[in-house]
C-alpha atoms as one frame of an Amber mdcrd trajectory, in Angstrom:
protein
 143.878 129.591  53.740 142.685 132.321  51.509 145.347 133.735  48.730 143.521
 136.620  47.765 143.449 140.227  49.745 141.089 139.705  53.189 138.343 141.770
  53.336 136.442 143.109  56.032 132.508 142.496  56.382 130.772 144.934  58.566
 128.013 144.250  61.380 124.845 145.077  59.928 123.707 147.961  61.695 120.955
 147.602  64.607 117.648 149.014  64.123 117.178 152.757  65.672 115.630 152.349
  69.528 112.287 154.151  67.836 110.992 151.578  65.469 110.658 148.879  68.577
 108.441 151.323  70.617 104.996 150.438  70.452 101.929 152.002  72.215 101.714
 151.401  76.126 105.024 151.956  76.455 107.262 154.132  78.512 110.075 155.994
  76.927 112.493 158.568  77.552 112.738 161.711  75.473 115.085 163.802  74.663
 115.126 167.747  73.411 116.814 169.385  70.796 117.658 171.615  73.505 119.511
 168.329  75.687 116.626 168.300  78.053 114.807 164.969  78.779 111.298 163.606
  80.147 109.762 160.155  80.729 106.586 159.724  78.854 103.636 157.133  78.160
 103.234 156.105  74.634  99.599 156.733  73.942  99.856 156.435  69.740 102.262
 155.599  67.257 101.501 157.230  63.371 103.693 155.470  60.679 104.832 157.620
  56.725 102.418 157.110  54.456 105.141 155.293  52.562 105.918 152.258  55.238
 103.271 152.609  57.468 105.149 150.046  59.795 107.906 152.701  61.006 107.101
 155.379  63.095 107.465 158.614  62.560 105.536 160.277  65.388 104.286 159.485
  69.037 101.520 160.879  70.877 102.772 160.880  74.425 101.784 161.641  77.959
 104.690 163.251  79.836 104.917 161.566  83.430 106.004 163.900  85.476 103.380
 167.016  84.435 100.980 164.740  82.076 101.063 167.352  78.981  99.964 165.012
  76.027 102.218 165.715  73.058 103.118 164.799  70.149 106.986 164.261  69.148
 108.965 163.299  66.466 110.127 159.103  66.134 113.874 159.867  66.226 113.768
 161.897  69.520 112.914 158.678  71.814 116.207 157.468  72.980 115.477 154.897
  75.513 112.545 152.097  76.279 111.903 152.351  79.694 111.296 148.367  80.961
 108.417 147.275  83.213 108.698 146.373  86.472
């Protein structure tokens, strides 16, 4: 048993949903503004720094096909294939 105080180790925490997406994916975006819409990943565009994590995503809404591009942090959900 340990005589000195316990301490507590914390979960490290889990990667943001974003830096998993990859192009030819579906996701689910959503607005500043607390609206959402299902899109097609067409491109991902790493920082010039770490060219690994994304920081923006050319997409192809689904339900009016407007290609956009968005910011990494605003994808909250992968959507899975059928």
């Amino acid at each position: 048993m340990p005589t000195g105080p316990l301490r507590h180790v914390a979960p490290p925490n889990p990667d943001p949903i974003f830096h998993h997406v990859k192009a030819g994916m579906s996701v689910i975006i959503k607005n500043t503004d607390e609206t959402w819409h299902m899109a097609d990943v067409i491109q991902v565009i790493g920082s010039a720094k770490c060219p690994k994590v994304p920081l923006f995503f050319q997409v192809t809404y689904v339900d009016n096909h407007v290609t956009n591009w968005v910011k990494a942090d605003l994808v909250t959900h992968i959507v899975p294939r059928l």
